[in-house]
Coordinates of C-alpha atoms and ligand atoms in Angstrom, one line a residue:
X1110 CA 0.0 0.0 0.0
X1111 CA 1.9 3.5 -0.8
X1112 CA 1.7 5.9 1.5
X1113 CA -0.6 8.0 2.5
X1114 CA 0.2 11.0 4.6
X1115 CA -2.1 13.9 6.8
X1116 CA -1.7 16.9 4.8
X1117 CA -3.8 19.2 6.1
X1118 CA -6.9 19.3 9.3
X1119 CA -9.2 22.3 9.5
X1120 CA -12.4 22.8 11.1
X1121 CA -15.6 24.4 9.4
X1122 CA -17.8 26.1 11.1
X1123 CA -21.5 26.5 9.8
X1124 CA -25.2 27.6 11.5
X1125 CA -27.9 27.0 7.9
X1126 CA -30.6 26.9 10.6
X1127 CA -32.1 27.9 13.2
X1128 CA -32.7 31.8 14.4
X1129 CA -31.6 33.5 17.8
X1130 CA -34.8 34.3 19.8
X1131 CA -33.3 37.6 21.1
X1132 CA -29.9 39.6 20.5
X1133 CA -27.1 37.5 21.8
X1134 CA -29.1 34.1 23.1
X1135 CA -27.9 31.9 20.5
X1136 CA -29.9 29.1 21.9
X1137 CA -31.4 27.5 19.1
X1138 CA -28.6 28.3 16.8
X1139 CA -27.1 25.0 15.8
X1140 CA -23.4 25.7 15.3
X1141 CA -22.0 22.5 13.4
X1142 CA -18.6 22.0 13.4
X1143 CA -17.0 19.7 11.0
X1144 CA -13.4 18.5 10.3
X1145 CA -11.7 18.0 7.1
X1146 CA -8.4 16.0 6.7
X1147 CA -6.8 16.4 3.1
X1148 CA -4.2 13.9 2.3
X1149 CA -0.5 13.8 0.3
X1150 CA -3.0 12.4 -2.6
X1151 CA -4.7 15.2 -4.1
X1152 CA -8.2 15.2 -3.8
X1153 CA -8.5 12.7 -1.2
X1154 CA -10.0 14.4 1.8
X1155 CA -12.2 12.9 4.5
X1156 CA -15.1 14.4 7.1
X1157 CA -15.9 14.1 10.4
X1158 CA -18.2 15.6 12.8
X1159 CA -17.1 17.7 16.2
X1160 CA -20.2 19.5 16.6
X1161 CA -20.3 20.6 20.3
X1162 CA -22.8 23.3 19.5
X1163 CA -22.6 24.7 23.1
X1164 CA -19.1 25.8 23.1
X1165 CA -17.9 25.8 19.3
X1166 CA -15.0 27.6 19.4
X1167 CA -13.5 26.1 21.9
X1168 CA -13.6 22.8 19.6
X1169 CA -12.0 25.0 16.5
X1170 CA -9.0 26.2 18.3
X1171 CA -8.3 22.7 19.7
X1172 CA -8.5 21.0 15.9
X1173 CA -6.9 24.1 14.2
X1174 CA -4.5 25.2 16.9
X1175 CA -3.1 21.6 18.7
X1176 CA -4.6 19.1 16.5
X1177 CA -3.6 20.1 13.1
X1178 CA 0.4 20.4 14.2
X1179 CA 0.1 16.7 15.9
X1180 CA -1.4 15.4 13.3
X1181 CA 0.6 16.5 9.7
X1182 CA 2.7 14.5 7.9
X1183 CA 1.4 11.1 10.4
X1184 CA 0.0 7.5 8.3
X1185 CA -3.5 8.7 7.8
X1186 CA -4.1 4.8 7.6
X1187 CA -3.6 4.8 11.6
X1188 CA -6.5 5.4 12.8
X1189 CA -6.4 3.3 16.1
X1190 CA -3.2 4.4 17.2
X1191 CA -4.1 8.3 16.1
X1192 CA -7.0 8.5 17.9
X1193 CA -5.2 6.8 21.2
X1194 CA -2.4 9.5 20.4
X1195 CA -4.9 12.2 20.1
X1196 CA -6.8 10.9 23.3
X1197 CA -3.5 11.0 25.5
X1198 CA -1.8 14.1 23.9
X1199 CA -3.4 16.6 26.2
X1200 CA -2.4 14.4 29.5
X1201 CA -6.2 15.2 30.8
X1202 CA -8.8 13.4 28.8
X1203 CA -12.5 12.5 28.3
X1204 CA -14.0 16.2 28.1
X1205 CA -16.4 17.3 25.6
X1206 CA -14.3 19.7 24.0
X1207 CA -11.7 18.1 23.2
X1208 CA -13.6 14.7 22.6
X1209 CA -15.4 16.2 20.0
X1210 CA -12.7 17.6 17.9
X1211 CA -11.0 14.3 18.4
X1212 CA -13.8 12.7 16.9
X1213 CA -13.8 15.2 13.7
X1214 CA -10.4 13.9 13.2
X1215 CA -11.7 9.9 14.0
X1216 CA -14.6 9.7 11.9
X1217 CA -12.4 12.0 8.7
X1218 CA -10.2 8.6 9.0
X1219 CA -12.8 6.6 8.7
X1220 CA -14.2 8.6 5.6
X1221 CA -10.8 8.5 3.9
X1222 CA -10.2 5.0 4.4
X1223 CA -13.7 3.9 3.2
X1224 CA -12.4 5.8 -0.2
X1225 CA -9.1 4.2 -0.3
X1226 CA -10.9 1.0 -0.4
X1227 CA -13.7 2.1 -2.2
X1228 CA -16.1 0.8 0.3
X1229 CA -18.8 2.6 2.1
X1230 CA -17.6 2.5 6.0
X1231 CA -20.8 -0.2 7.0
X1232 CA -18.8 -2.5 4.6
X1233 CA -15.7 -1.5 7.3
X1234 CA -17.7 -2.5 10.1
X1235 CA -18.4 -5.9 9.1
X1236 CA -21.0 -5.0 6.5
X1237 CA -24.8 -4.7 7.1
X1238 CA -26.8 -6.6 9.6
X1239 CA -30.0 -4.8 7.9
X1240 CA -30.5 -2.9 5.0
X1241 CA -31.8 0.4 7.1
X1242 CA -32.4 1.7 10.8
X1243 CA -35.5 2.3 11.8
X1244 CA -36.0 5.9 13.2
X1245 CA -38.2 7.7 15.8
X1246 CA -39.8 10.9 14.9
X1247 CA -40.4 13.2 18.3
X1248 CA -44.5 14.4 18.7
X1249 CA -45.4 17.3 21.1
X1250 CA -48.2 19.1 21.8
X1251 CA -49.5 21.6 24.9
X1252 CA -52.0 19.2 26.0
X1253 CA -52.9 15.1 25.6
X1254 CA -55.0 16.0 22.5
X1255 CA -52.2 18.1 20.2
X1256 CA -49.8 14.8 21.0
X1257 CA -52.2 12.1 19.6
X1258 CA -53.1 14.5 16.9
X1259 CA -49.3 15.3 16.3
X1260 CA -48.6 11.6 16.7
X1261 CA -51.0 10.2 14.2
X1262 CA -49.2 12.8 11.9
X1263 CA -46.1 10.8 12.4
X1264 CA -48.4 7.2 12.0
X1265 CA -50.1 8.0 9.1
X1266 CA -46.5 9.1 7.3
X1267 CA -45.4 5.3 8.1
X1268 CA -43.8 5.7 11.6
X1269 CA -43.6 3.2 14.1
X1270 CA -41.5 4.3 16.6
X1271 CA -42.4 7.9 18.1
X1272 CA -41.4 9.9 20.9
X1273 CA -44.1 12.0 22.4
X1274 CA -44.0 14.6 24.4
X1275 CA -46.5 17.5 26.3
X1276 CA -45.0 20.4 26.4
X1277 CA -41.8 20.2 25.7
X1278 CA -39.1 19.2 27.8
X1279 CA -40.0 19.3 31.5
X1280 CA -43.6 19.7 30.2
X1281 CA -45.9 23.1 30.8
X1282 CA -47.7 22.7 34.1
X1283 CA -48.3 26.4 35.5
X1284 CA -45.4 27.1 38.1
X1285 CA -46.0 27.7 41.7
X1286 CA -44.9 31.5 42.4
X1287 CA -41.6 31.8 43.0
X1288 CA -39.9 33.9 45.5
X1289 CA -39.9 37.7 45.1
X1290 CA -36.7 38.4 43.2
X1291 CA -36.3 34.9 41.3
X1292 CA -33.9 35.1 38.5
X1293 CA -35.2 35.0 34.5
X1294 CA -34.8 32.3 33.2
X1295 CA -36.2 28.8 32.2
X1296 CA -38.3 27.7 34.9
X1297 CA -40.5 24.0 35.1
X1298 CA -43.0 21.8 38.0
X1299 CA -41.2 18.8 38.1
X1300 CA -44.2 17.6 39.8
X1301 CA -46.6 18.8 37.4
X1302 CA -44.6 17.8 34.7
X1303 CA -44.6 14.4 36.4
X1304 CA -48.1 13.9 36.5
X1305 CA -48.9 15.7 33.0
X1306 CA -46.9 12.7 31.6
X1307 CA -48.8 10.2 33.2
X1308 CA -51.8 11.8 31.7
X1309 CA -50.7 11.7 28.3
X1310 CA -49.4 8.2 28.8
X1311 CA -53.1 7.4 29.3
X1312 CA -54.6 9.4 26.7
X1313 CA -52.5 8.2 24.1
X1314 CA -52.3 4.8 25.3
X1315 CA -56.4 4.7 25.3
X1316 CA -56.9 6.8 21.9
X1317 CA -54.2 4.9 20.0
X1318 CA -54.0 1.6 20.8
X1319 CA -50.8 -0.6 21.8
X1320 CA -49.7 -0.7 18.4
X1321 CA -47.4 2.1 17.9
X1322 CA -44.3 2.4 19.8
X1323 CA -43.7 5.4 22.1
X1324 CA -41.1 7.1 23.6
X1325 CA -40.5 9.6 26.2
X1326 CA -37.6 11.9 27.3
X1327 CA -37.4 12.8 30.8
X1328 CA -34.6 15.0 30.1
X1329 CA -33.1 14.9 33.7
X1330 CA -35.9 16.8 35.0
X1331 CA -36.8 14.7 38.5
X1332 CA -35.0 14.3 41.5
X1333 CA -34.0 10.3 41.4
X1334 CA -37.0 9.3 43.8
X1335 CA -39.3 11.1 41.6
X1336 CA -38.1 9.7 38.3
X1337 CA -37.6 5.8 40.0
X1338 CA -42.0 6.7 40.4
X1339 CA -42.5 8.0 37.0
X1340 CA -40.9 4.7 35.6
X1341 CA -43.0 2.6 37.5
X1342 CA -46.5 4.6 37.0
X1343 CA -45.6 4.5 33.1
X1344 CA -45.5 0.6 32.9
X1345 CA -48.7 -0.6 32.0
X1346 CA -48.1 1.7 29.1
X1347 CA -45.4 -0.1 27.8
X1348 CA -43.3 2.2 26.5
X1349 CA -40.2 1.1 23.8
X1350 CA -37.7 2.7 26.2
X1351 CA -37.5 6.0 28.8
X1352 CA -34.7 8.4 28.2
X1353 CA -32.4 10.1 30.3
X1354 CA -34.1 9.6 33.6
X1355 CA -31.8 10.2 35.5
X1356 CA -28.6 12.9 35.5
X1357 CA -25.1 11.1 35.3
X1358 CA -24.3 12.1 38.8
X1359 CA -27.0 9.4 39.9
X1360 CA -26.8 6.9 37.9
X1361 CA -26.8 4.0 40.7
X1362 CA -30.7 5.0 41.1
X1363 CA -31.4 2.7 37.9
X1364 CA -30.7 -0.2 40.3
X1365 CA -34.2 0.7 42.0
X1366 CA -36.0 1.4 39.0
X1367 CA -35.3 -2.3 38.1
X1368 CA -36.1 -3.4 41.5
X1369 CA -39.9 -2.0 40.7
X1370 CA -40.7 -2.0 37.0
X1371 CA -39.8 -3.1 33.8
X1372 CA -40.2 0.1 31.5
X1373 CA -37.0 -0.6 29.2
X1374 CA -34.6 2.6 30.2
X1375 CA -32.2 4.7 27.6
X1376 CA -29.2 6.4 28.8
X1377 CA -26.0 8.1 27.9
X1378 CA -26.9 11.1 26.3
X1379 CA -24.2 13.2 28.3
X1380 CA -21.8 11.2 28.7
X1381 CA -18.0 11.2 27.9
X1382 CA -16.7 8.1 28.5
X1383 CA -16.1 4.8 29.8
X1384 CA -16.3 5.1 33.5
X1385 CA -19.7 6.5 33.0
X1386 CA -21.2 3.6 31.1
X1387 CA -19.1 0.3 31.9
X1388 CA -21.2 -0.1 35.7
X1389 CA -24.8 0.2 34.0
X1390 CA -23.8 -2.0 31.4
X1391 CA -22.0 -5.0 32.8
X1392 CA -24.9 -4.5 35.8
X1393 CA -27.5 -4.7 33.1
X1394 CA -29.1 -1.3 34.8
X1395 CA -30.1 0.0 31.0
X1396 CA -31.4 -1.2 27.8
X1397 CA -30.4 1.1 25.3
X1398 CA -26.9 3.1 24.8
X1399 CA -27.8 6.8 23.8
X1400 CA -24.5 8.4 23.8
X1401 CA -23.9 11.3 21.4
X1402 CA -20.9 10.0 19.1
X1403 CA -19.0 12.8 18.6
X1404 CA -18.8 13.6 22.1
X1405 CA -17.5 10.4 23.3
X1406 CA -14.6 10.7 20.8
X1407 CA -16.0 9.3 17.6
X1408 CA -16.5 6.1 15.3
X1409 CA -13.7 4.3 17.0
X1410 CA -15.1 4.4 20.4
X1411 CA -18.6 4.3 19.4
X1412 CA -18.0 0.5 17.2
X1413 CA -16.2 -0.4 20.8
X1414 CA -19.0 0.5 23.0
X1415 CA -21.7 -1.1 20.7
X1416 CA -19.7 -4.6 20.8
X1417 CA -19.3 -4.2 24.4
X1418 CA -23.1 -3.4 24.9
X1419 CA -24.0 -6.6 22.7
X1420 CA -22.0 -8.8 25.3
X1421 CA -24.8 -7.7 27.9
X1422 CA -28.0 -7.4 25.9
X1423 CA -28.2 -3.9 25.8
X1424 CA -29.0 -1.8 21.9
X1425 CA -27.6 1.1 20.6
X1426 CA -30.0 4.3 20.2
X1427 CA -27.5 6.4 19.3
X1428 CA -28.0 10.6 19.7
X1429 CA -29.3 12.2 17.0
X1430 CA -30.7 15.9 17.6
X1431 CA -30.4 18.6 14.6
X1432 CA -26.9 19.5 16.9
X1433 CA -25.3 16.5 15.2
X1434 CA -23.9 17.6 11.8
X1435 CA -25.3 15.3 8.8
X1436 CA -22.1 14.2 8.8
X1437 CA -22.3 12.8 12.5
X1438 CA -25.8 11.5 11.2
X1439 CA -24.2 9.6 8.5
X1440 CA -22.0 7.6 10.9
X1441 CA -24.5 6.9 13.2
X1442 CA -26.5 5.4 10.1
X1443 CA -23.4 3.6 8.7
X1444 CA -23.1 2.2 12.8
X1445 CA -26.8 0.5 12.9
X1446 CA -26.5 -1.4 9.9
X1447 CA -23.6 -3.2 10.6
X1448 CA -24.5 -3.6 14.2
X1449 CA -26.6 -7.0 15.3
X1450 CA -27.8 -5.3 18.8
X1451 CA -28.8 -2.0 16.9
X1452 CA -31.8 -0.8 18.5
X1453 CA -33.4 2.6 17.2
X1454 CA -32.0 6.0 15.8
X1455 CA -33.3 9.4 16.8
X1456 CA -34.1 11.6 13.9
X1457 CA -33.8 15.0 13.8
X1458 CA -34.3 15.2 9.5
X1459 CA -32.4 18.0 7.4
X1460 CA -33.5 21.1 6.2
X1461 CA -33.4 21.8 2.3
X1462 CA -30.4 23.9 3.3
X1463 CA -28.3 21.1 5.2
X1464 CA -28.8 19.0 2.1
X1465 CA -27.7 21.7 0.1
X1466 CA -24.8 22.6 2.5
X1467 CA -24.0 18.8 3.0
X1468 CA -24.7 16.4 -0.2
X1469 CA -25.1 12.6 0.3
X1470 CA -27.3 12.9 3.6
X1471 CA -28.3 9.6 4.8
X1472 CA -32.0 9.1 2.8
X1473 CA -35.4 8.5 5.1
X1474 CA -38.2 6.7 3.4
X1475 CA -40.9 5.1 5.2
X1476 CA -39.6 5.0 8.8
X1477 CA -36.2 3.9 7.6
X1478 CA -32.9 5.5 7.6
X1479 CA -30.9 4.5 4.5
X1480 CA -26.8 5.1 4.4
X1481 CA -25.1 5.9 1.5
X1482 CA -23.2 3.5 -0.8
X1483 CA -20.5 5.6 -1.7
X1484 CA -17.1 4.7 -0.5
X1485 CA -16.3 6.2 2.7
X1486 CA -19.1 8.0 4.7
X1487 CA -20.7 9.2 1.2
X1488 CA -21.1 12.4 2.4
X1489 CA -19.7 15.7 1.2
X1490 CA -19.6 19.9 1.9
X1491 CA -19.6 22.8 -0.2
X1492 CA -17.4 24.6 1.9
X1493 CA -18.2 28.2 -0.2
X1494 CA -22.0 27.6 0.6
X1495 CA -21.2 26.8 4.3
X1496 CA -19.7 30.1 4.7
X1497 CA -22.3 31.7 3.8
X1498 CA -24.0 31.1 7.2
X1499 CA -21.4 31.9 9.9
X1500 CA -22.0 30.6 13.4
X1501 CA -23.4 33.3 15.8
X1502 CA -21.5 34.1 19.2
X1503 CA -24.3 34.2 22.7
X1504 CA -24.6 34.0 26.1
X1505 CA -27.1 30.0 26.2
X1506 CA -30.4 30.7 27.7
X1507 CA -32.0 27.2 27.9
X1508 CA -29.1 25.5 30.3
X1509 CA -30.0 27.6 33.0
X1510 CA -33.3 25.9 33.8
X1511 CA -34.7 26.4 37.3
X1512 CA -37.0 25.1 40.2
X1513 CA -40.4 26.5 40.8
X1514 CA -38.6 28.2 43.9
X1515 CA -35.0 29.6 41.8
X1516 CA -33.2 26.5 42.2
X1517 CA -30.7 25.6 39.3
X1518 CA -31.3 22.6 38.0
X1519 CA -29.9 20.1 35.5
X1520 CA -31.6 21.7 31.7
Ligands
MG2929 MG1 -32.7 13.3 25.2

């Protein structure tokens, strides 16, 4: 094999969607982040994805600024020992930051060696286990009725897997008055939310039928003895799984969920890395792995962790909000088919001008996810068209979530 050297690493920054609600709250301003690694063969490049949309920049200077000068002139065939080099190089590891833009680098790898090969990078992987991954949609509504009529929406397009949700995230029960003087800010009932989802639970579950599959998304938004009761009031409506029940600090709660119910439980979502999922894994305490890829370091840790869950039972569900970059959606995608214990893959969908922006998105037809055969990840930029919607700087309004009474709580 001739060689084949790093030539260049640079990260691209681009927001096509999304608008700030005020002056300076960037909020819903997705701010993708994606890396490109050209190699000594001219017009061979690959992408990856380091979208950390809450603190961008600091992912840029750590790809442009340390990564780029490790990483020049190295085997770009290496991707095992580069992304152990790349892991180490800073002496302290596992943050978000830096795990995303080592991922960027990772998942680039994997692109260029799929096109070396002139395989797509499921074909890497072992090839497929099915020919697409079945997606879930997300339904929401202020009140029971807007979910089922939002939900059979989603059912009537071909869905069968949707997660529904009243609204929002820590749902809209009226707040308690808080003290004189409380903070602005974004403010939720955890009781009221609570309850409100049992409610729809029941609605949905008497209006619908047992047929479709639902989903729900706590979001972190209980305190661990509240959430262990949610779990158990939702059984009888036999959810596909519950996500994010519980923050990472209190992870050793799932051990009394199981103790009381068996709604199937999805977890992962924040974290970083090993230490945080090994425990509920080899304890079978979950059922689905949610992690968000990039932000546990890429492709190369992400094919690890799915054989690892596979040893205990437990699927893959991997993140995928409209904060992963289409080319972080394409390796999720090219991860479920050519994983037996794939379970289900959140779908956020791409606007005309992500498509546009990013050619060779994964395809969705009929509830299913389909990667692209090209060699490597299939997936391309037009890095003129890109720049044309520069990534907005603001102070994050909807991580500062708080108590009826003030208190900070996890968003
Ligand atoms: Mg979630």
């Amino acid at each position: 094999m001739s060689e084949l050297t790093i030539r260049d690493v640079r990260a691209i920054m681009t927001s096509p969607t999304g608008t700030a609600l005020s002056p300076g709250d960037g909020s819903l301003q997705k701010r993708l982040i994606v890396v490109k690694i050209e190699t000594s063969e001219p017009g061979l490049y690959g992408l990856g994805c380091a979208t950390f949309t809450q603190r961008a920049n600091a992912v840029r200077v750590i790809i442009d600024e340390f990564l780029k000068p490790l990483l020049v002139g190295r085997d770009a065939h290496r991707i095992e020992d580069i992304w152990q080099l790349v892991h180490h190089n800073a002496y302290w590891r596992s943050g978000p930051a830096e795990n995303n833009a080592m991922s960027g680098v990772d998942q680039a790898l994997w692109d260029i060696k799929g096109k070396v090969a002139g395989l797509p990078v499921y074909q890497l992987l072992g090839g497929k286990c099915r020919e697409a991954a079945a997606v879930y949609r997300h339904a929401g509504g202020a009140t029971p009725q807007a979910v089922e009529d939002d939900l059979r929406r989603y059912m009537e397009a071909g869905y069968r897997y949707v997660r529904v949700q009243m609204g929002g995230y820590g749902g809209n029960a009226s707040l308690p008055t808080p003290p004189a003087g409380a903070v602005a800010g974004d403010y939720f009932d955890p009781h009221g939310y609570a309850l409100g989802a049992v409610e729809m639970f029941a609605h949905l579950r008497d209006k619908v039928g047992f047929g479709i599959e639902l989903l729900h998304d706590v979001h972190e938004r209980l305190v661990p003895i509240e959430g262990v009761r949610l779990a158990k009031e939702l059984e009888p409506y036999r959810l596909f799984f519950l996500e994010d029940l519980l923050p990472p600090e209190h992870v050793e709660w799932f051990a009394m969920v199981r103790q009381v119910c068996t709604t199937p439980l999805a977890m992962g979502e924040l974290f970083n890395n090993p230490q945080e999922w090994k425990m509920l894994i080899t304890n079978r305490l979950i059922d689905f792995i949610r992690c968000h890829i990039s932000t546990i370091g890429g492709l190369t840790p992400a094919r690890k962790l799915a054989v690892f869950c596979e040893q205990f039972g437990v699927r893959t569900a991997w993140h995928g909000p409209g904060d992963v970059s289409p080319v972080g959606h394409a390796v999720n995608v090219h991860l479920d088919v050519a994983s037996p214990n794939f379970g289900i893959q959140e779908w956020a969908g791409f606007s005309d001008l992500e498509q546009e922006i990013f050619p060779g998105c994964p395809e969705l037809r009929d509830g299913y996810a389909y990667p692209n055969d090209k060699p490597g990840l299939g997936i391309d930029i037009d890095e003129k068209l890109a720049a044309r919607f520069p990534c907005p700087d603001g102070v994050l309004g909807w991580t500062q979530t708080r108590y009826p009474d003030g208190t900070l709580f996890s968003p």
